[in-house]
mmCIF file of N, CA, C and O in Angstrom:
data_model
loop_
_atom_site.group_PDB
_atom_site.id
_atom_site.type_symbol
_atom_site.label_atom_id
_atom_site.label_comp_id
_atom_site.label_asym_id
_atom_site.label_seq_id
_atom_site.Cartn_x
_atom_site.Cartn_y
_atom_site.Cartn_z
ATOM 1 N N MET A 1222 25.017 -6.584 9.371
ATOM 2 C CA MET A 1222 25.132 -5.168 9.677
ATOM 3 C C MET A 1222 25.147 -4.366 8.378
ATOM 4 O O MET A 1222 25.847 -4.706 7.449
ATOM 5 N N GLN A 1223 24.349 -3.320 8.333
ATOM 6 C CA GLN A 1223 24.280 -2.473 7.150
ATOM 7 C C GLN A 1223 25.205 -1.278 7.315
ATOM 8 O O GLN A 1223 25.098 -0.534 8.284
ATOM 9 N N LEU A 1224 26.113 -1.105 6.357
ATOM 10 C CA LEU A 1224 26.956 0.080 6.353
ATOM 11 C C LEU A 1224 26.197 1.202 5.670
ATOM 12 O O LEU A 1224 25.678 1.015 4.564
ATOM 13 N N PRO A 1225 26.104 2.352 6.292
ATOM 14 C CA PRO A 1225 25.378 3.453 5.645
ATOM 15 C C PRO A 1225 26.141 3.930 4.411
ATOM 16 O O PRO A 1225 27.348 3.702 4.295
ATOM 17 N N PRO A 1226 25.456 4.598 3.508
ATOM 18 C CA PRO A 1226 26.171 5.157 2.359
ATOM 19 C C PRO A 1226 27.142 6.236 2.817
ATOM 20 O O PRO A 1226 26.970 6.817 3.897
ATOM 21 N N THR A 1227 28.146 6.490 2.003
ATOM 22 C CA THR A 1227 29.066 7.585 2.279
ATOM 23 C C THR A 1227 28.818 8.684 1.257
ATOM 24 O O THR A 1227 28.317 8.430 0.164
ATOM 25 N N VAL A 1228 29.163 9.888 1.623
ATOM 26 C CA VAL A 1228 28.977 11.047 0.756
ATOM 27 C C VAL A 1228 30.343 11.694 0.561
ATOM 28 O O VAL A 1228 31.064 11.934 1.528
ATOM 29 N N THR A 1229 30.687 11.976 -0.694
ATOM 30 C CA THR A 1229 31.985 12.577 -0.978
ATOM 31 C C THR A 1229 31.985 14.063 -0.644
ATOM 32 O O THR A 1229 30.932 14.705 -0.561
ATOM 33 N N GLU A 1230 33.194 14.592 -0.469
ATOM 34 C CA GLU A 1230 33.348 16.029 -0.230
ATOM 35 C C GLU A 1230 32.802 16.832 -1.400
ATOM 36 O O GLU A 1230 32.245 17.911 -1.220
ATOM 37 N N ARG A 1231 32.962 16.294 -2.631
ATOM 38 C CA ARG A 1231 32.449 16.979 -3.826
ATOM 39 C C ARG A 1231 30.934 17.149 -3.760
ATOM 40 O O ARG A 1231 30.398 18.185 -4.144
ATOM 41 N N ALA A 1232 30.233 16.117 -3.283
ATOM 42 C CA ALA A 1232 28.776 16.197 -3.180
ATOM 43 C C ALA A 1232 28.361 17.238 -2.134
ATOM 44 O O ALA A 1232 27.466 18.053 -2.381
ATOM 45 N N PHE A 1233 29.026 17.221 -0.971
ATOM 46 C CA PHE A 1233 28.711 18.217 0.050
ATOM 47 C C PHE A 1233 29.046 19.623 -0.454
ATOM 48 O O PHE A 1233 28.303 20.575 -0.197
ATOM 49 N N ALA A 1234 30.149 19.765 -1.184
ATOM 50 C CA ALA A 1234 30.534 21.074 -1.719
ATOM 51 C C ALA A 1234 29.484 21.593 -2.703
ATOM 52 O O ALA A 1234 29.157 22.784 -2.702
ATOM 53 N N ARG A 1235 28.954 20.716 -3.534
ATOM 54 C CA ARG A 1235 27.924 21.142 -4.493
ATOM 55 C C ARG A 1235 26.656 21.590 -3.765
ATOM 56 O O ARG A 1235 26.033 22.576 -4.150
ATOM 57 N N LEU A 1236 26.280 20.878 -2.714
ATOM 58 C CA LEU A 1236 25.112 21.283 -1.927
ATOM 59 C C LEU A 1236 25.333 22.665 -1.317
ATOM 60 O O LEU A 1236 24.408 23.483 -1.281
ATOM 61 N N ALA A 1237 26.563 22.929 -0.865
ATOM 62 C CA ALA A 1237 26.871 24.255 -0.324
ATOM 63 C C ALA A 1237 26.792 25.314 -1.420
ATOM 64 O O ALA A 1237 26.285 26.419 -1.184
ATOM 65 N N GLU A 1238 27.276 24.995 -2.621
ATOM 66 C CA GLU A 1238 27.231 25.934 -3.748
ATOM 67 C C GLU A 1238 25.803 26.358 -4.075
ATOM 68 O O GLU A 1238 25.557 27.515 -4.398
ATOM 69 N N ILE A 1239 24.880 25.423 -4.030
ATOM 70 C CA ILE A 1239 23.502 25.749 -4.378
ATOM 71 C C ILE A 1239 22.699 26.248 -3.172
ATOM 72 O O ILE A 1239 21.529 26.578 -3.309
ATOM 73 N N GLY A 1240 23.330 26.299 -2.009
ATOM 74 C CA GLY A 1240 22.691 26.859 -0.821
ATOM 75 C C GLY A 1240 21.603 25.999 -0.222
ATOM 76 O O GLY A 1240 20.651 26.519 0.375
ATOM 77 N N ALA A 1241 21.729 24.690 -0.351
ATOM 78 C CA ALA A 1241 20.686 23.785 0.156
ATOM 79 C C ALA A 1241 20.478 23.962 1.655
ATOM 80 O O ALA A 1241 19.343 24.121 2.122
ATOM 81 N N GLY A 1242 21.552 23.922 2.424
ATOM 82 C CA GLY A 1242 21.443 24.031 3.880
ATOM 83 C C GLY A 1242 20.871 25.364 4.326
ATOM 84 O O GLY A 1242 20.089 25.428 5.277
ATOM 85 N N GLU A 1243 21.248 26.429 3.632
ATOM 86 C CA GLU A 1243 20.741 27.761 3.970
ATOM 87 C C GLU A 1243 19.230 27.850 3.783
ATOM 88 O O GLU A 1243 18.566 28.656 4.421
ATOM 89 N N GLN A 1244 18.698 27.018 2.892
ATOM 90 C CA GLN A 1244 17.260 27.002 2.619
ATOM 91 C C GLN A 1244 16.527 25.955 3.460
ATOM 92 O O GLN A 1244 15.341 25.707 3.256
ATOM 93 N N GLY A 1245 17.248 25.288 4.385
ATOM 94 C CA GLY A 1245 16.633 24.259 5.218
ATOM 95 C C GLY A 1245 16.384 22.963 4.465
ATOM 96 O O GLY A 1245 15.560 22.157 4.882
ATOM 97 N N GLN A 1246 17.091 22.780 3.361
ATOM 98 C CA GLN A 1246 16.909 21.606 2.515
ATOM 99 C C GLN A 1246 18.111 20.674 2.628
ATOM 100 O O GLN A 1246 19.208 21.092 2.992
ATOM 101 N N ALA A 1247 17.878 19.419 2.292
ATOM 102 C CA ALA A 1247 18.926 18.413 2.245
ATOM 103 C C ALA A 1247 18.758 17.628 0.945
ATOM 104 O O ALA A 1247 17.686 17.655 0.329
ATOM 105 N N LEU A 1248 19.788 16.927 0.534
ATOM 106 C CA LEU A 1248 19.691 16.085 -0.654
ATOM 107 C C LEU A 1248 19.088 14.751 -0.237
ATOM 108 O O LEU A 1248 19.681 14.014 0.546
ATOM 109 N N ARG A 1249 17.889 14.461 -0.729
ATOM 110 C CA ARG A 1249 17.241 13.182 -0.440
ATOM 111 C C ARG A 1249 17.621 12.190 -1.521
ATOM 112 O O ARG A 1249 17.460 12.456 -2.710
ATOM 113 N N VAL A 1250 18.125 11.028 -1.097
ATOM 114 C CA VAL A 1250 18.420 9.927 -1.998
ATOM 115 C C VAL A 1250 17.499 8.781 -1.604
ATOM 116 O O VAL A 1250 17.549 8.295 -0.476
ATOM 117 N N ALA A 1251 16.643 8.380 -2.525
ATOM 118 C CA ALA A 1251 15.671 7.326 -2.262
ATOM 119 C C ALA A 1251 15.715 6.299 -3.386
ATOM 120 O O ALA A 1251 16.181 6.581 -4.485
ATOM 121 N N VAL A 1252 15.230 5.107 -3.087
ATOM 122 C CA VAL A 1252 15.133 4.032 -4.071
ATOM 123 C C VAL A 1252 13.665 3.682 -4.220
ATOM 124 O O VAL A 1252 12.957 3.499 -3.238
ATOM 125 N N GLU A 1253 13.215 3.618 -5.470
ATOM 126 C CA GLU A 1253 11.818 3.287 -5.767
ATOM 127 C C GLU A 1253 11.778 2.139 -6.763
ATOM 128 O O GLU A 1253 12.726 1.934 -7.528
ATOM 129 N N GLY A 1254 10.684 1.404 -6.780
ATOM 130 C CA GLY A 1254 10.481 0.387 -7.797
ATOM 131 C C GLY A 1254 10.237 1.050 -9.133
ATOM 132 O O GLY A 1254 9.692 2.146 -9.203
ATOM 133 N N GLY A 1255 10.679 0.402 -10.212
ATOM 134 C CA GLY A 1255 10.471 0.955 -11.547
ATOM 135 C C GLY A 1255 11.779 1.156 -12.259
ATOM 136 O O GLY A 1255 12.823 0.659 -11.845
ATOM 137 N N GLY A 1256 11.750 1.901 -13.315
ATOM 138 C CA GLY A 1256 12.949 2.113 -14.108
ATOM 139 C C GLY A 1256 13.189 0.930 -15.031
ATOM 140 O O GLY A 1256 12.554 -0.118 -14.906
ATOM 141 N N CYS A 1257 14.089 1.080 -15.945
ATOM 142 C CA CYS A 1257 14.303 0.030 -16.940
ATOM 143 C C CYS A 1257 15.037 -1.182 -16.375
ATOM 144 O O CYS A 1257 15.052 -2.238 -16.992
ATOM 145 N N SER A 1258 15.625 -1.062 -15.181
ATOM 146 C CA SER A 1258 16.361 -2.186 -14.601
ATOM 147 C C SER A 1258 15.721 -2.749 -13.334
ATOM 148 O O SER A 1258 16.279 -3.634 -12.716
ATOM 149 N N GLY A 1259 14.581 -2.240 -12.908
ATOM 150 C CA GLY A 1259 13.892 -2.786 -11.738
ATOM 151 C C GLY A 1259 13.725 -1.806 -10.592
ATOM 152 O O GLY A 1259 12.682 -1.746 -9.964
ATOM 153 N N PHE A 1260 14.774 -1.051 -10.285
ATOM 154 C CA PHE A 1260 14.714 -0.019 -9.250
ATOM 155 C C PHE A 1260 15.258 1.259 -9.863
ATOM 156 O O PHE A 1260 16.043 1.222 -10.801
ATOM 157 N N GLN A 1261 14.860 2.389 -9.290
ATOM 158 C CA GLN A 1261 15.414 3.653 -9.757
ATOM 159 C C GLN A 1261 15.684 4.564 -8.573
ATOM 160 O O GLN A 1261 15.031 4.469 -7.543
ATOM 161 N N TYR A 1262 16.679 5.426 -8.740
ATOM 162 C CA TYR A 1262 17.017 6.393 -7.715
ATOM 163 C C TYR A 1262 16.151 7.637 -7.892
ATOM 164 O O TYR A 1262 15.880 8.066 -9.002
ATOM 165 N N GLU A 1263 15.739 8.189 -6.773
ATOM 166 C CA GLU A 1263 15.103 9.499 -6.774
ATOM 167 C C GLU A 1263 16.028 10.409 -5.981
ATOM 168 O O GLU A 1263 16.339 10.133 -4.819
ATOM 169 N N ILE A 1264 16.486 11.462 -6.613
ATOM 170 C CA ILE A 1264 17.413 12.401 -5.983
ATOM 171 C C ILE A 1264 16.789 13.782 -6.090
ATOM 172 O O ILE A 1264 16.513 14.262 -7.190
ATOM 173 N N LYS A 1265 16.545 14.393 -4.927
ATOM 174 C CA LYS A 1265 15.913 15.714 -4.931
ATOM 175 C C LYS A 1265 16.237 16.445 -3.635
ATOM 176 O O LYS A 1265 16.675 15.841 -2.658
ATOM 177 N N LEU A 1266 16.007 17.743 -3.628
ATOM 178 C CA LEU A 1266 16.125 18.520 -2.405
ATOM 179 C C LEU A 1266 14.827 18.382 -1.632
ATOM 180 O O LEU A 1266 13.741 18.460 -2.204
ATOM 181 N N ASP A 1267 14.949 18.170 -0.318
ATOM 182 C CA ASP A 1267 13.775 17.911 0.507
ATOM 183 C C ASP A 1267 14.114 18.273 1.951
ATOM 184 O O ASP A 1267 15.288 18.381 2.325
ATOM 185 N N ALA A 1268 13.096 18.407 2.757
ATOM 186 C CA ALA A 1268 13.286 18.632 4.190
ATOM 187 C C ALA A 1268 13.427 17.278 4.882
ATOM 188 O O ALA A 1268 12.726 16.328 4.533
ATOM 189 N N PRO A 1269 14.333 17.160 5.848
ATOM 190 C CA PRO A 1269 14.492 15.896 6.567
ATOM 191 C C PRO A 1269 13.233 15.516 7.353
ATOM 192 O O PRO A 1269 12.551 16.374 7.894
ATOM 193 N N ALA A 1270 12.944 14.220 7.390
ATOM 194 C CA ALA A 1270 11.857 13.673 8.205
ATOM 195 C C ALA A 1270 12.454 13.045 9.462
ATOM 196 O O ALA A 1270 13.660 12.772 9.519
ATOM 197 N N ASP A 1271 11.629 12.796 10.448
ATOM 198 C CA ASP A 1271 12.102 12.275 11.727
ATOM 199 C C ASP A 1271 12.807 10.932 11.612
ATOM 200 O O ASP A 1271 13.743 10.658 12.363
ATOM 201 N N ASP A 1272 12.376 10.069 10.695
ATOM 202 C CA ASP A 1272 12.950 8.723 10.605
ATOM 203 C C ASP A 1272 14.040 8.592 9.536
ATOM 204 O O ASP A 1272 14.475 7.495 9.231
ATOM 205 N N ASP A 1273 14.512 9.710 8.972
ATOM 206 C CA ASP A 1273 15.578 9.673 7.973
ATOM 207 C C ASP A 1273 16.943 9.464 8.620
ATOM 208 O O ASP A 1273 17.198 9.951 9.726
ATOM 209 N N LEU A 1274 17.814 8.755 7.897
ATOM 210 C CA LEU A 1274 19.229 8.735 8.243
ATOM 211 C C LEU A 1274 19.801 10.040 7.707
ATOM 212 O O LEU A 1274 19.568 10.388 6.541
ATOM 213 N N VAL A 1275 20.518 10.777 8.542
ATOM 214 C CA VAL A 1275 21.082 12.061 8.135
ATOM 215 C C VAL A 1275 22.596 11.938 8.110
ATOM 216 O O VAL A 1275 23.223 11.589 9.106
ATOM 217 N N LEU A 1276 23.183 12.220 6.953
ATOM 218 C CA LEU A 1276 24.633 12.235 6.768
ATOM 219 C C LEU A 1276 25.035 13.692 6.609
ATOM 220 O O LEU A 1276 24.489 14.394 5.753
ATOM 221 N N GLU A 1277 25.980 14.162 7.427
ATOM 222 C CA GLU A 1277 26.315 15.579 7.433
ATOM 223 C C GLU A 1277 27.776 15.820 7.096
ATOM 224 O O GLU A 1277 28.646 15.039 7.453
ATOM 225 N N GLY A 1278 28.018 16.934 6.403
ATOM 226 C CA GLY A 1278 29.364 17.368 6.089
ATOM 227 C C GLY A 1278 29.339 18.786 5.557
ATOM 228 O O GLY A 1278 28.422 19.165 4.832
ATOM 229 N N ASN A 1279 30.313 19.603 5.941
ATOM 230 C CA ASN A 1279 30.417 20.992 5.477
ATOM 231 C C ASN A 1279 29.140 21.787 5.728
ATOM 232 O O ASN A 1279 28.774 22.648 4.927
ATOM 233 N N GLY A 1280 28.423 21.480 6.790
ATOM 234 C CA GLY A 1280 27.195 22.186 7.098
ATOM 235 C C GLY A 1280 26.016 21.797 6.221
ATOM 236 O O GLY A 1280 24.976 22.430 6.266
ATOM 237 N N GLU A 1281 26.168 20.751 5.413
ATOM 238 C CA GLU A 1281 25.125 20.280 4.506
ATOM 239 C C GLU A 1281 24.672 18.890 4.927
ATOM 240 O O GLU A 1281 25.374 18.199 5.672
ATOM 241 N N LYS A 1282 23.502 18.479 4.435
ATOM 242 C CA LYS A 1282 22.946 17.183 4.811
ATOM 243 C C LYS A 1282 22.509 16.393 3.586
ATOM 244 O O LYS A 1282 21.963 16.958 2.634
ATOM 245 N N VAL A 1283 22.712 15.084 3.670
ATOM 246 C CA VAL A 1283 22.155 14.128 2.722
ATOM 247 C C VAL A 1283 21.293 13.200 3.551
ATOM 248 O O VAL A 1283 21.715 12.734 4.618
ATOM 249 N N ILE A 1284 20.066 12.936 3.096
ATOM 250 C CA ILE A 1284 19.134 12.131 3.876
ATOM 251 C C ILE A 1284 18.680 10.911 3.073
ATOM 252 O O ILE A 1284 18.551 10.961 1.859
ATOM 253 N N VAL A 1285 18.466 9.809 3.817
ATOM 254 C CA VAL A 1285 18.006 8.559 3.225
ATOM 255 C C VAL A 1285 16.888 8.020 4.115
ATOM 256 O O VAL A 1285 17.060 7.918 5.332
ATOM 257 N N ASP A 1286 15.754 7.675 3.512
ATOM 258 C CA ASP A 1286 14.648 7.126 4.302
ATOM 259 C C ASP A 1286 14.949 5.674 4.678
ATOM 260 O O ASP A 1286 15.775 5.015 4.054
ATOM 261 N N GLU A 1287 14.272 5.172 5.700
ATOM 262 C CA GLU A 1287 14.571 3.833 6.227
ATOM 263 C C GLU A 1287 14.224 2.713 5.251
ATOM 264 O O GLU A 1287 14.830 1.642 5.304
ATOM 265 N N VAL A 1288 13.292 2.932 4.336
ATOM 266 C CA VAL A 1288 12.949 1.910 3.348
ATOM 267 C C VAL A 1288 14.060 1.788 2.292
ATOM 268 O O VAL A 1288 14.392 0.696 1.842
ATOM 269 N N SER A 1289 14.658 2.902 1.909
ATOM 270 C CA SER A 1289 15.705 2.907 0.887
ATOM 271 C C SER A 1289 17.063 2.464 1.415
ATOM 272 O O SER A 1289 17.909 2.005 0.649
ATOM 273 N N LEU A 1290 17.270 2.611 2.706
ATOM 274 C CA LEU A 1290 18.581 2.349 3.295
ATOM 275 C C LEU A 1290 19.172 0.979 2.964
ATOM 276 O O LEU A 1290 20.346 0.896 2.586
ATOM 277 N N PRO A 1291 18.423 -0.132 3.037
ATOM 278 C CA PRO A 1291 19.030 -1.432 2.712
ATOM 279 C C PRO A 1291 19.548 -1.524 1.268
ATOM 280 O O PRO A 1291 20.519 -2.232 0.998
ATOM 281 N N PHE A 1292 18.927 -0.790 0.351
ATOM 282 C CA PHE A 1292 19.358 -0.796 -1.045
ATOM 283 C C PHE A 1292 20.627 0.023 -1.263
ATOM 284 O O PHE A 1292 21.288 -0.102 -2.288
ATOM 285 N N LEU A 1293 20.962 0.871 -0.301
ATOM 286 C CA LEU A 1293 22.104 1.773 -0.433
ATOM 287 C C LEU A 1293 23.246 1.419 0.511
ATOM 288 O O LEU A 1293 24.164 2.209 0.705
ATOM 289 N N THR A 1294 23.215 0.224 1.084
ATOM 290 C CA THR A 1294 24.265 -0.209 1.992
ATOM 291 C C THR A 1294 25.627 -0.153 1.298
ATOM 292 O O THR A 1294 25.809 -0.746 0.238
ATOM 293 N N GLY A 1295 26.543 0.592 1.870
ATOM 294 C CA GLY A 1295 27.902 0.682 1.332
ATOM 295 C C GLY A 1295 28.039 1.511 0.069
ATOM 296 O O GLY A 1295 29.117 1.570 -0.528
ATOM 297 N N ALA A 1296 26.985 2.190 -0.369
ATOM 298 C CA ALA A 1296 27.041 2.991 -1.595
ATOM 299 C C ALA A 1296 27.790 4.304 -1.341
ATOM 300 O O ALA A 1296 27.974 4.733 -0.201
ATOM 301 N N THR A 1297 28.217 4.928 -2.439
ATOM 302 C CA THR A 1297 28.871 6.226 -2.376
ATOM 303 C C THR A 1297 28.052 7.223 -3.180
ATOM 304 O O THR A 1297 27.730 6.972 -4.341
ATOM 305 N N ILE A 1298 27.726 8.335 -2.549
ATOM 306 C CA ILE A 1298 26.981 9.408 -3.203
ATOM 307 C C ILE A 1298 27.983 10.491 -3.563
ATOM 308 O O ILE A 1298 28.703 10.991 -2.704
ATOM 309 N N ASP A 1299 28.045 10.833 -4.847
ATOM 310 C CA ASP A 1299 29.060 11.750 -5.364
ATOM 311 C C ASP A 1299 28.410 12.770 -6.279
ATOM 312 O O ASP A 1299 27.233 12.669 -6.620
ATOM 313 N N PHE A 1300 29.189 13.753 -6.683
ATOM 314 C CA PHE A 1300 28.753 14.733 -7.671
ATOM 315 C C PHE A 1300 29.789 14.747 -8.769
ATOM 316 O O PHE A 1300 30.993 14.747 -8.507
ATOM 317 N N THR A 1301 29.331 14.735 -10.012
ATOM 318 C CA THR A 1301 30.255 14.714 -11.138
ATOM 319 C C THR A 1301 29.873 15.776 -12.157
ATOM 320 O O THR A 1301 28.699 16.089 -12.329
ATOM 321 N N GLU A 1302 30.886 16.330 -12.802
ATOM 322 C CA GLU A 1302 30.694 17.278 -13.893
ATOM 323 C C GLU A 1302 31.392 16.724 -15.119
ATOM 324 O O GLU A 1302 32.592 16.481 -15.097
ATOM 325 N N GLU A 1303 30.609 16.500 -16.175
ATOM 326 C CA GLU A 1303 31.143 15.958 -17.416
ATOM 327 C C GLU A 1303 30.664 16.831 -18.568
ATOM 328 O O GLU A 1303 29.859 17.730 -18.380
ATOM 329 N N LEU A 1304 31.108 16.536 -19.762
ATOM 330 C CA LEU A 1304 30.668 17.291 -20.929
ATOM 331 C C LEU A 1304 29.161 17.222 -21.130
ATOM 332 O O LEU A 1304 28.543 18.177 -21.597
ATOM 333 N N ILE A 1305 28.560 16.099 -20.761
ATOM 334 C CA ILE A 1305 27.117 15.929 -20.960
ATOM 335 C C ILE A 1305 26.296 16.572 -19.853
ATOM 336 O O ILE A 1305 25.080 16.639 -19.942
ATOM 337 N N GLY A 1306 26.937 17.044 -18.792
ATOM 338 C CA GLY A 1306 26.212 17.710 -17.722
ATOM 339 C C GLY A 1306 26.775 17.391 -16.355
ATOM 340 O O GLY A 1306 27.684 16.586 -16.205
ATOM 341 N N ALA A 1307 26.207 18.036 -15.357
ATOM 342 C CA ALA A 1307 26.606 17.837 -13.968
ATOM 343 C C ALA A 1307 25.446 17.183 -13.236
ATOM 344 O O ALA A 1307 24.287 17.514 -13.468
ATOM 345 N N ARG A 1308 25.780 16.235 -12.326
ATOM 346 C CA ARG A 1308 24.713 15.535 -11.612
ATOM 347 C C ARG A 1308 25.266 14.815 -10.398
ATOM 348 O O ARG A 1308 26.465 14.538 -10.305
ATOM 349 N N PHE A 1309 24.367 14.505 -9.475
ATOM 350 C CA PHE A 1309 24.710 13.639 -8.363
ATOM 351 C C PHE A 1309 24.638 12.209 -8.879
ATOM 352 O O PHE A 1309 23.725 11.858 -9.630
ATOM 353 N N VAL A 1310 25.606 11.381 -8.488
ATOM 354 C CA VAL A 1310 25.651 9.989 -8.928
ATOM 355 C C VAL A 1310 25.796 9.080 -7.718
ATOM 356 O O VAL A 1310 26.300 9.487 -6.671
ATOM 357 N N ILE A 1311 25.370 7.839 -7.889
ATOM 358 C CA ILE A 1311 25.458 6.857 -6.814
ATOM 359 C C ILE A 1311 26.226 5.656 -7.328
ATOM 360 O O ILE A 1311 25.855 5.053 -8.338
ATOM 361 N N GLU A 1312 27.312 5.343 -6.651
ATOM 362 C CA GLU A 1312 28.073 4.126 -6.941
ATOM 363 C C GLU A 1312 27.600 3.094 -5.925
ATOM 364 O O GLU A 1312 27.883 3.212 -4.741
ATOM 365 N N ASN A 1313 26.851 2.109 -6.411
ATOM 366 C CA ASN A 1313 26.190 1.161 -5.524
ATOM 367 C C ASN A 1313 26.766 -0.239 -5.708
ATOM 368 O O ASN A 1313 26.550 -0.866 -6.746
ATOM 369 N N PRO A 1314 27.481 -0.763 -4.700
ATOM 370 C CA PRO A 1314 28.067 -2.105 -4.820
ATOM 371 C C PRO A 1314 27.011 -3.219 -4.812
ATOM 372 O O PRO A 1314 27.317 -4.357 -5.159
ATOM 373 N N ASN A 1315 25.773 -2.908 -4.450
ATOM 374 C CA ASN A 1315 24.706 -3.898 -4.406
ATOM 375 C C ASN A 1315 24.042 -4.104 -5.761
ATOM 376 O O ASN A 1315 23.335 -5.086 -5.963
ATOM 377 N N ALA A 1316 24.249 -3.181 -6.688
ATOM 378 C CA ALA A 1316 23.616 -3.259 -8.001
ATOM 379 C C ALA A 1316 24.331 -4.297 -8.856
ATOM 380 O O ALA A 1316 25.544 -4.272 -8.989
ATOM 381 N N THR A 1317 23.576 -5.217 -9.423
ATOM 382 C CA THR A 1317 24.163 -6.226 -10.307
ATOM 383 C C THR A 1317 24.123 -5.772 -11.757
ATOM 384 O O THR A 1317 24.867 -6.285 -12.585
ATOM 385 N N ALA A 1318 23.259 -4.832 -12.083
ATOM 386 C CA ALA A 1318 23.180 -4.248 -13.423
ATOM 387 C C ALA A 1318 22.581 -2.860 -13.305
ATOM 388 O O ALA A 1318 21.874 -2.563 -12.339
ATOM 389 N N SER A 1319 22.872 -2.011 -14.270
ATOM 390 C CA SER A 1319 22.288 -0.678 -14.278
ATOM 391 C C SER A 1319 22.080 -0.217 -15.705
ATOM 392 O O SER A 1319 22.655 -0.769 -16.648
ATOM 393 N N CYS A 1320 21.255 0.796 -15.852
ATOM 394 C CA CYS A 1320 21.001 1.334 -17.188
ATOM 395 C C CYS A 1320 22.142 2.268 -17.576
ATOM 396 O O CYS A 1320 22.983 2.625 -16.749
ATOM 397 N N GLY A 1321 22.159 2.699 -18.792
ATOM 398 C CA GLY A 1321 23.220 3.549 -19.302
ATOM 399 C C GLY A 1321 23.318 4.893 -18.611
ATOM 400 O O GLY A 1321 24.394 5.436 -18.443
ATOM 401 N N CYS A 1322 22.196 5.437 -18.185
ATOM 402 C CA CYS A 1322 22.228 6.765 -17.566
ATOM 403 C C CYS A 1322 22.536 6.710 -16.072
ATOM 404 O O CYS A 1322 22.773 7.716 -15.433
ATOM 405 N N GLY A 1323 22.499 5.510 -15.467
ATOM 406 C CA GLY A 1323 22.855 5.357 -14.069
ATOM 407 C C GLY A 1323 21.746 5.650 -13.081
ATOM 408 O O GLY A 1323 21.989 5.670 -11.877
ATOM 409 N N THR A 1324 20.528 5.901 -13.546
ATOM 410 C CA THR A 1324 19.442 6.192 -12.614
ATOM 411 C C THR A 1324 18.608 4.977 -12.274
ATOM 412 O O THR A 1324 17.767 5.016 -11.403
ATOM 413 N N SER A 1325 18.828 3.874 -12.973
ATOM 414 C CA SER A 1325 18.061 2.650 -12.757
ATOM 415 C C SER A 1325 19.040 1.504 -12.543
ATOM 416 O O SER A 1325 20.105 1.461 -13.132
ATOM 417 N N PHE A 1326 18.646 0.557 -11.672
ATOM 418 C CA PHE A 1326 19.544 -0.567 -11.377
ATOM 419 C C PHE A 1326 18.748 -1.782 -10.962
ATOM 420 O O PHE A 1326 17.563 -1.708 -10.659
ATOM 421 N N SER A 1327 19.393 -2.944 -10.958
ATOM 422 C CA SER A 1327 18.792 -4.178 -10.449
ATOM 423 C C SER A 1327 19.722 -4.782 -9.425
ATOM 424 O O SER A 1327 20.912 -4.496 -9.388
ATOM 425 N N MET A 1328 19.139 -5.647 -8.592
ATOM 426 C CA MET A 1328 19.932 -6.302 -7.533
ATOM 427 C C MET A 1328 19.789 -7.799 -7.657
ATOM 428 O O MET A 1328 18.825 -8.306 -8.099
#
């Protein structure tokens, strides 16, 4: 059984701050081949597709396509603000290694 990813309140709050839902957009989290560790995350605002998993909170949506879903089983999607910048981050228990910037991982 695959546990869907979870989304933190901070991530939903950031989507509300930027008005994603008001614009008919959701945060798309996808996994693609490539990157320095084998796979890489693609995170962008996008319109939901019919076959997407939709995670909702605070009137906002995070979407994951069915191909990416197995790679994100049990992951946590969060938003962080640090001195080097603010960004959405993914804590993925399936990743055995990742690059320094956190956008690439291996399984």
